[in-house]
Amino acid sequence: MPGGAVPLHATTDVNRIEAPVTLKAYLMCAFAAFGGIFFGFDSGYINGVTGSKVFIHSIEGDGVDALTSSHNSLIVSILSAGTFFGALIAGDLAEWFGRRPVIIAGCFVYMIGVILQAAHSSGLGLIVSGRLIAGFGVGFVSAIIILYMSEISPRKVRGALVSGYQFCITIGLLLASCVDYATENRNDTGSYRIPICIQFAWGIILATGLFLLPESPRYLVKKGHVDRARHVLSRLRGQPPDSEFVETEITEILANHEYEKTLIPDTGYWGSWYQCFTGGLWTSNSNLRKTILGTSLQMMQQWTGVNFIFYYSTPFLQSTGAISNSFLMSLIFTIINVVSTPISFWTMEHVGRRPVLIWGAAGMFFCQVIVGAVGDSVGFNKTHIDSAGNTIANNISAVNAQVAFIAIYIFFFASSWGPAAWVCIGEIFPIQIRARGVALSTASNWLWNTIIAVITPYMVDSDEGNLRSNVFWVWGGLCGCCWLYAYLLVPETKGLSLEQVDQMMAETTPRTSANWRPTKTFASEMGMTGDHKLVHDDEHKELA
């Protein structure tokens, strides 16, 4: 509406900057979490497929019973390589075209990759290229879904809703395990084509749903479309467009945007990337500090070693000779992952992000150390060859104890670092660099996902590092690093609007952040309290 005047109402009350949460608003925001199905299923199905005899023969030839370390590493890790670059590209696209169109485009890229994978019959060409292209699609979705959900979710339930993304990842992993389990005994190409082709459904469902959901109101404010942003916000909050709650929230978003522009001016394409790395390393609210926090938080999530379980547990458990049905055991691990994640829906909003990360890391550390110690002394590492030439563990009870502590470790991850890392990266960046900051953080997740997927076969394969249970000492040590990292560097963002998170990080330190409370709104700071009108067009806007 060029030249139009949009009436806005501002407030000085920090508790009245957002409408009460309605069921409709909750469900609209929650649907976007379905994007996690992509991540989970695509990451999980390959665990079973690489153990399929038909698939192994299609890669290695008849008479070979296992993929070579290099082929296994390439097939598993190439998806993560694609997602790394996809996430980086998505940050730019989300700034140019909006959050919603990029997610929808990611769905279609993903489906092209699925088609190529389904066409695989022999060799590495199609399966590798298909997973690479699908990875670009997953990168688009995984980076921008977090950004989109953080920007549309009400602050009081934002942690729970974004945790729903991790919950959908676990559901994707569970569905992948179920499909792998159902097809493991097939003697035709259906043993790997069925898991691949089912991925089509996730792309169609998410793309269709996103067509029906609105654009992010914060993106629209940034682009100067305040009237559209207000109508979108009324849909998301279940309030009429002229509601005082809607007007107050849109004014607060606008005031924060104007404030951030004074600190982070628009400086063109390269300048906007440069802004992600400005400020001092020891300044708590600097963009550099936030970018390092976001990227390192995702790195730490991968350092917990959880993807070792979900990528390689089937061949690893087979190698111990102590587990009669390793496919079923992998399925049990995945079920634990699913049922544990919803705990975070409550803990994120009632306990807080920071305590969840600290205690989750401590729990994972102790579980990993116990698994490593038992394995070294009486468990996985102590085996013999039976009369049939099979490798069998000397102490089955000890191996069962290790499996139990792996399951407890998964519980700690699923209820803490799994969701909390995603929640935090969607909250810590100011609006001027949020799209690129979240993209960099997500790319960091996929970079380390790739690195771990590449090196793990060389760490545990019998003809390579053959670490066996000793690999859990590595993951345990890294979980100890995660605990120290969370204690020293992660701030508490529970219950704050995205705009208030900026204020909190400027006025406090991570270890004192839980006690911080907002005392003023951005609207009052920018002199916008009372009733105002925003005069705007495509080139110009000013407060009147």
Coordinates of C-alpha atoms in Angstrom, one line a residue, residues 164-534:
G164 CA 9.5 -29.9 17.9
Y165 CA 11.9 -29.7 15.0
Q166 CA 14.3 -32.0 16.8
F167 CA 11.3 -34.3 17.7
C168 CA 10.5 -34.5 14.0
I169 CA 14.2 -35.4 13.3
T170 CA 13.8 -38.3 15.7
I171 CA 10.5 -39.4 14.1
G172 CA 12.3 -39.4 10.7
L173 CA 15.0 -41.5 12.2
L174 CA 12.4 -43.9 13.7
L175 CA 10.5 -44.2 10.4
A176 CA 13.8 -44.8 8.6
S177 CA 14.7 -47.6 11.0
C178 CA 11.2 -49.2 10.7
V179 CA 11.4 -49.1 6.9
D180 CA 15.0 -50.5 7.0
Y181 CA 13.8 -53.3 9.4
A182 CA 10.9 -54.1 7.2
T183 CA 13.0 -54.4 4.0
E184 CA 16.2 -55.9 5.4
N185 CA 15.3 -59.5 4.3
R186 CA 14.3 -58.6 0.8
N187 CA 16.4 -60.1 -1.9
D188 CA 15.7 -57.6 -4.6
T189 CA 16.4 -53.9 -5.1
G190 CA 13.3 -53.0 -3.0
S191 CA 15.7 -53.5 0.0
Y192 CA 17.1 -50.1 -0.7
R193 CA 14.7 -48.5 -3.2
I194 CA 11.7 -48.6 -0.9
P195 CA 13.5 -46.6 1.9
I196 CA 14.7 -44.1 -0.8
C197 CA 11.4 -43.6 -2.5
I198 CA 9.4 -43.0 0.7
Q199 CA 11.4 -39.8 1.1
F200 CA 9.2 -38.3 -1.7
A201 CA 6.3 -38.1 0.7
W202 CA 8.1 -35.8 3.1
G203 CA 8.9 -33.3 0.3
I204 CA 5.3 -33.2 -0.9
I205 CA 3.8 -32.8 2.5
L206 CA 6.1 -30.0 3.6
A207 CA 6.0 -28.1 0.4
T208 CA 2.2 -28.3 0.3
G209 CA 1.9 -27.1 3.9
L210 CA 4.3 -24.2 3.4
F211 CA 2.2 -22.9 0.5
L212 CA -0.6 -22.5 3.1
L213 CA 1.5 -20.8 5.8
P214 CA 2.4 -17.1 5.8
E215 CA 5.8 -15.4 5.4
S216 CA 7.8 -14.4 8.5
P217 CA 6.5 -11.1 9.8
R218 CA 10.0 -10.1 10.9
Y219 CA 11.3 -10.6 7.3
L220 CA 8.4 -8.5 6.0
V221 CA 9.2 -5.7 8.5
K222 CA 12.9 -5.8 7.4
K223 CA 11.8 -5.4 3.8
G224 CA 9.5 -2.5 4.7
H225 CA 6.2 -4.3 4.2
V226 CA 4.7 -3.4 7.7
D227 CA 1.1 -3.6 6.7
R228 CA 1.6 -7.2 5.4
A229 CA 3.6 -8.1 8.4
R230 CA 0.7 -6.9 10.7
H231 CA -1.8 -9.1 8.8
V232 CA 0.5 -12.1 9.0
L233 CA 1.0 -11.6 12.7
S234 CA -2.7 -11.5 13.2
R235 CA -3.0 -14.9 11.6
L236 CA -0.1 -16.3 13.6
R237 CA -1.4 -14.9 16.9
G238 CA -5.1 -15.6 16.3
Q239 CA -6.0 -11.9 16.8
P240 CA -7.8 -9.4 14.6
P241 CA -5.4 -7.1 12.7
D242 CA -6.3 -4.1 14.8
S243 CA -5.8 -5.9 18.0
E244 CA -3.7 -4.0 20.5
F245 CA -1.5 -7.1 21.0
V246 CA -0.7 -7.3 17.3
E247 CA 0.0 -3.5 17.0
T248 CA 2.2 -3.6 20.1
E249 CA 4.2 -6.6 18.9
I250 CA 4.7 -5.3 15.3
T251 CA 5.8 -1.9 16.8
E252 CA 8.3 -3.7 19.0
I253 CA 9.7 -5.6 16.0
L254 CA 9.9 -2.4 14.0
A255 CA 11.6 -0.5 16.8
N256 CA 14.2 -3.3 17.2
H257 CA 14.8 -3.2 13.5
E258 CA 15.3 0.5 13.5
Y259 CA 17.6 0.2 16.5
E260 CA 19.6 -2.6 14.9
K261 CA 20.0 -0.5 11.7
T262 CA 21.8 2.1 13.7
L263 CA 24.3 -0.5 14.9
I264 CA 24.5 -2.7 11.8
P265 CA 23.8 -0.5 8.7
D266 CA 22.9 -2.0 5.4
T267 CA 26.2 -2.2 3.5
G268 CA 25.5 -4.4 0.5
Y269 CA 26.0 -8.1 -0.2
W270 CA 29.6 -8.6 1.0
G271 CA 29.1 -6.0 3.7
S272 CA 26.2 -8.0 5.2
W273 CA 28.4 -11.1 5.4
Y274 CA 31.2 -9.0 6.9
Q275 CA 28.7 -7.8 9.6
C276 CA 28.5 -11.4 10.9
F277 CA 32.1 -11.1 12.0
T278 CA 32.3 -7.5 13.4
G279 CA 32.9 -6.6 17.0
G280 CA 35.3 -7.8 19.6
L281 CA 35.7 -11.3 20.7
W282 CA 35.5 -10.3 24.4
T283 CA 32.4 -8.2 23.8
S284 CA 29.4 -10.3 24.9
N285 CA 26.9 -8.7 22.4
S286 CA 29.2 -8.5 19.4
N287 CA 28.2 -10.1 16.1
L288 CA 31.5 -12.0 16.0
R289 CA 30.8 -13.5 19.4
K290 CA 27.2 -14.5 18.4
T291 CA 28.5 -16.1 15.1
I292 CA 31.1 -18.0 17.0
L293 CA 28.5 -19.1 19.6
G294 CA 26.1 -20.3 17.0
T295 CA 28.6 -22.2 14.9
S296 CA 30.4 -23.7 17.8
L297 CA 27.2 -24.8 19.5
Q298 CA 26.3 -26.8 16.4
M299 CA 29.8 -28.2 16.3
M300 CA 29.5 -29.3 19.9
Q301 CA 26.2 -31.0 19.2
Q302 CA 28.0 -33.1 16.6
W303 CA 30.9 -33.7 18.9
T304 CA 28.6 -35.6 21.3
G305 CA 29.0 -38.6 18.9
V306 CA 25.3 -39.2 18.5
N307 CA 25.5 -39.7 14.8
F308 CA 27.9 -42.6 15.3
I309 CA 25.0 -44.4 16.8
F310 CA 22.5 -43.5 14.0
Y311 CA 24.9 -43.8 11.1
Y312 CA 27.0 -46.8 12.0
S313 CA 25.3 -48.7 14.9
T314 CA 24.1 -51.6 12.6
P315 CA 27.6 -52.6 11.2
F316 CA 29.2 -51.8 14.5
L317 CA 26.9 -54.0 16.6
Q318 CA 27.2 -56.7 14.0
S319 CA 31.0 -56.6 14.5
T320 CA 30.7 -57.4 18.2
G321 CA 29.1 -60.8 17.6
A322 CA 27.1 -60.3 20.8
I323 CA 23.9 -58.8 19.4
S324 CA 21.7 -61.4 17.7
N325 CA 19.7 -58.7 15.7
S326 CA 21.6 -55.5 15.3
F327 CA 18.8 -54.0 13.1
L328 CA 16.3 -54.4 15.9
M329 CA 18.7 -52.9 18.5
S330 CA 19.2 -49.9 16.2
L331 CA 15.4 -49.6 16.1
I332 CA 15.2 -49.7 19.9
F333 CA 17.9 -46.9 20.1
T334 CA 15.8 -44.8 17.7
I335 CA 12.6 -45.4 19.7
I336 CA 14.4 -44.2 22.8
N337 CA 15.5 -41.1 20.9
V338 CA 11.8 -40.4 19.9
V339 CA 10.2 -40.8 23.3
S340 CA 12.9 -38.9 25.1
T341 CA 12.8 -35.7 23.0
P342 CA 9.3 -34.5 24.1
I343 CA 10.7 -34.1 27.6
S344 CA 12.4 -31.0 26.2
F345 CA 9.1 -29.4 25.3
W346 CA 8.6 -28.9 29.1
T347 CA 12.2 -28.4 30.2
M348 CA 13.0 -25.7 27.5
E349 CA 10.3 -23.4 29.0
H350 CA 10.4 -24.3 32.7
V351 CA 14.1 -25.2 33.3
G352 CA 15.8 -23.2 30.6
R353 CA 18.2 -23.7 27.7
R354 CA 21.4 -23.4 29.7
P355 CA 20.7 -25.9 32.5
V356 CA 19.4 -28.4 30.0
L357 CA 22.7 -28.2 28.0
I358 CA 24.9 -28.4 31.1
W359 CA 23.1 -31.4 32.7
G360 CA 22.7 -33.1 29.4
A361 CA 26.4 -32.9 28.7
A362 CA 27.2 -34.3 32.1
G363 CA 24.9 -37.2 31.7
M364 CA 26.3 -38.1 28.2
F365 CA 29.9 -37.8 29.6
F366 CA 29.3 -40.4 32.3
C367 CA 27.4 -42.8 30.0
Q368 CA 30.2 -42.7 27.4
V369 CA 32.9 -43.2 30.0
I370 CA 31.1 -46.2 31.4
V371 CA 30.6 -47.8 28.0
G372 CA 34.3 -47.3 27.2
A373 CA 35.5 -48.6 30.5
V374 CA 33.3 -51.7 30.5
G375 CA 34.2 -52.4 26.8
D376 CA 37.9 -52.2 27.5
S377 CA 37.8 -54.5 30.5
V378 CA 35.1 -57.2 29.9
G379 CA 32.8 -56.0 27.1
F380 CA 33.0 -55.4 23.3
N381 CA 36.7 -55.6 23.1
K382 CA 37.0 -59.1 24.7
T383 CA 35.9 -61.7 22.0
H384 CA 36.7 -65.1 20.7
I385 CA 36.1 -67.1 17.5
D386 CA 33.5 -69.9 17.8
S387 CA 33.6 -73.2 16.0
A388 CA 31.6 -71.7 13.1
G389 CA 34.2 -68.9 12.7
N390 CA 32.0 -66.2 14.1
T391 CA 33.3 -63.5 16.5
I392 CA 31.6 -63.8 19.9
A393 CA 31.9 -61.6 23.0
N394 CA 33.4 -63.4 26.0
N395 CA 30.9 -61.7 28.4
I396 CA 27.4 -61.2 27.0
S397 CA 26.2 -59.6 30.2
A398 CA 28.9 -56.9 30.0
V399 CA 27.9 -56.2 26.4
N400 CA 24.3 -55.9 27.4
A401 CA 25.3 -53.4 30.1
Q402 CA 27.2 -51.3 27.4
V403 CA 24.1 -51.4 25.2
A404 CA 22.0 -50.2 28.2
F405 CA 24.3 -47.2 28.8
I406 CA 24.3 -46.4 25.1
A407 CA 20.5 -46.2 25.4
I408 CA 20.7 -43.9 28.5
Y409 CA 23.2 -41.8 26.6
I410 CA 20.7 -41.4 23.8
F411 CA 18.1 -40.3 26.4
F412 CA 20.3 -37.6 27.7
F413 CA 21.1 -36.4 24.1
A414 CA 17.5 -36.4 22.9
S415 CA 16.2 -34.5 25.9
S416 CA 19.0 -31.9 25.9
W417 CA 21.6 -31.2 23.2
G418 CA 19.4 -32.5 20.4
P419 CA 16.7 -29.8 20.6
A420 CA 18.5 -27.1 22.7
A421 CA 21.3 -26.5 20.1
W422 CA 18.6 -25.7 17.5
V423 CA 16.6 -23.6 19.8
C424 CA 19.6 -21.4 20.8
I425 CA 20.8 -20.7 17.3
G426 CA 17.4 -19.4 16.2
E427 CA 17.4 -16.9 19.1
I428 CA 20.8 -15.3 19.5
F429 CA 21.2 -13.3 16.2
P430 CA 19.8 -9.8 15.6
I431 CA 17.4 -9.3 12.7
Q432 CA 20.0 -7.7 10.5
I433 CA 22.2 -10.8 10.3
R434 CA 19.8 -13.5 11.5
A435 CA 19.4 -15.3 8.2
R436 CA 23.1 -15.5 7.6
G437 CA 23.9 -16.3 11.2
V438 CA 21.5 -19.2 11.4
A439 CA 22.7 -20.4 8.0
L440 CA 26.4 -20.3 9.1
S441 CA 25.4 -22.2 12.3
T442 CA 23.5 -24.8 10.4
A443 CA 26.3 -25.2 7.9
S444 CA 28.6 -25.8 10.9
N445 CA 26.4 -28.6 12.0
W446 CA 26.6 -30.2 8.6
L447 CA 30.3 -29.6 8.3
W448 CA 31.0 -31.5 11.5
N449 CA 28.4 -34.1 10.6
T450 CA 30.4 -34.6 7.4
I451 CA 33.7 -34.8 9.2
I452 CA 32.4 -37.4 11.7
A453 CA 30.7 -39.4 9.0
V454 CA 34.0 -39.5 7.0
I455 CA 36.3 -40.4 9.8
T456 CA 34.2 -42.8 11.8
P457 CA 34.6 -45.9 9.5
Y458 CA 38.4 -45.3 9.7
M459 CA 38.1 -45.2 13.5
V460 CA 36.2 -48.4 14.0
D461 CA 36.6 -50.7 11.0
S462 CA 38.6 -53.8 11.8
D463 CA 41.0 -53.2 8.9
E464 CA 41.5 -49.5 9.9
G465 CA 41.6 -48.0 13.4
N466 CA 39.7 -50.9 15.0
L467 CA 39.0 -48.8 18.1
R468 CA 35.9 -50.8 19.0
S469 CA 34.7 -49.7 22.5
N470 CA 37.6 -47.2 22.7
V471 CA 35.7 -44.9 20.4
F472 CA 33.4 -44.2 23.3
W473 CA 36.4 -42.7 25.2
V474 CA 36.7 -40.2 22.3
W475 CA 33.0 -39.3 22.5
G476 CA 33.1 -39.1 26.3
G477 CA 36.0 -36.7 26.2
L478 CA 34.2 -34.5 23.7
C479 CA 31.0 -34.6 25.9
G480 CA 33.2 -33.3 28.7
C481 CA 34.2 -30.4 26.5
C482 CA 30.4 -29.8 25.8
W483 CA 29.8 -29.5 29.5
L484 CA 32.5 -26.9 30.0
Y485 CA 31.4 -25.0 26.8
A486 CA 27.8 -24.8 28.0
Y487 CA 28.8 -23.6 31.5
L488 CA 31.1 -20.9 30.3
L489 CA 29.6 -19.6 27.1
V490 CA 25.8 -20.3 26.6
P491 CA 23.4 -17.6 27.8
E492 CA 19.9 -18.2 29.1
T493 CA 17.2 -17.0 26.6
K494 CA 14.1 -18.6 28.1
G495 CA 11.0 -16.5 28.1
L496 CA 12.5 -13.6 26.1
S497 CA 11.4 -12.2 22.8
L498 CA 14.0 -12.3 20.0
E499 CA 14.3 -8.6 20.5
Q500 CA 14.9 -8.9 24.3
V501 CA 17.6 -11.5 23.7
D502 CA 19.6 -8.7 22.1
Q503 CA 19.2 -6.6 25.2
M504 CA 20.1 -9.5 27.5
M505 CA 23.3 -10.3 25.7
A506 CA 24.4 -6.7 25.8
E507 CA 23.8 -6.3 29.5
T508 CA 24.9 -9.6 31.1
T509 CA 27.2 -12.6 30.9
P510 CA 26.3 -16.2 30.2
R511 CA 26.7 -17.2 33.8
T512 CA 24.5 -14.4 35.1
S513 CA 22.0 -14.3 32.2
A514 CA 19.3 -16.4 33.9
N515 CA 18.7 -13.6 36.4
W516 CA 18.3 -10.9 33.7
R517 CA 14.8 -9.4 33.2
P518 CA 13.8 -6.8 30.6
T519 CA 13.1 -3.3 32.0
K520 CA 12.1 -1.4 28.9
T521 CA 10.8 -2.1 25.4
F522 CA 12.6 -1.1 22.2
A523 CA 9.6 1.0 21.3
S524 CA 10.2 3.2 24.4
E525 CA 13.9 3.3 23.7
M526 CA 13.3 4.6 20.2
G527 CA 10.7 7.1 21.5
M528 CA 7.8 5.3 19.9
T529 CA 5.5 4.9 22.9
G530 CA 1.8 5.8 22.4
D531 CA 0.0 5.8 19.1
H532 CA 2.0 6.2 15.9
K533 CA 1.5 5.9 12.2
L534 CA 4.1 4.4 9.9

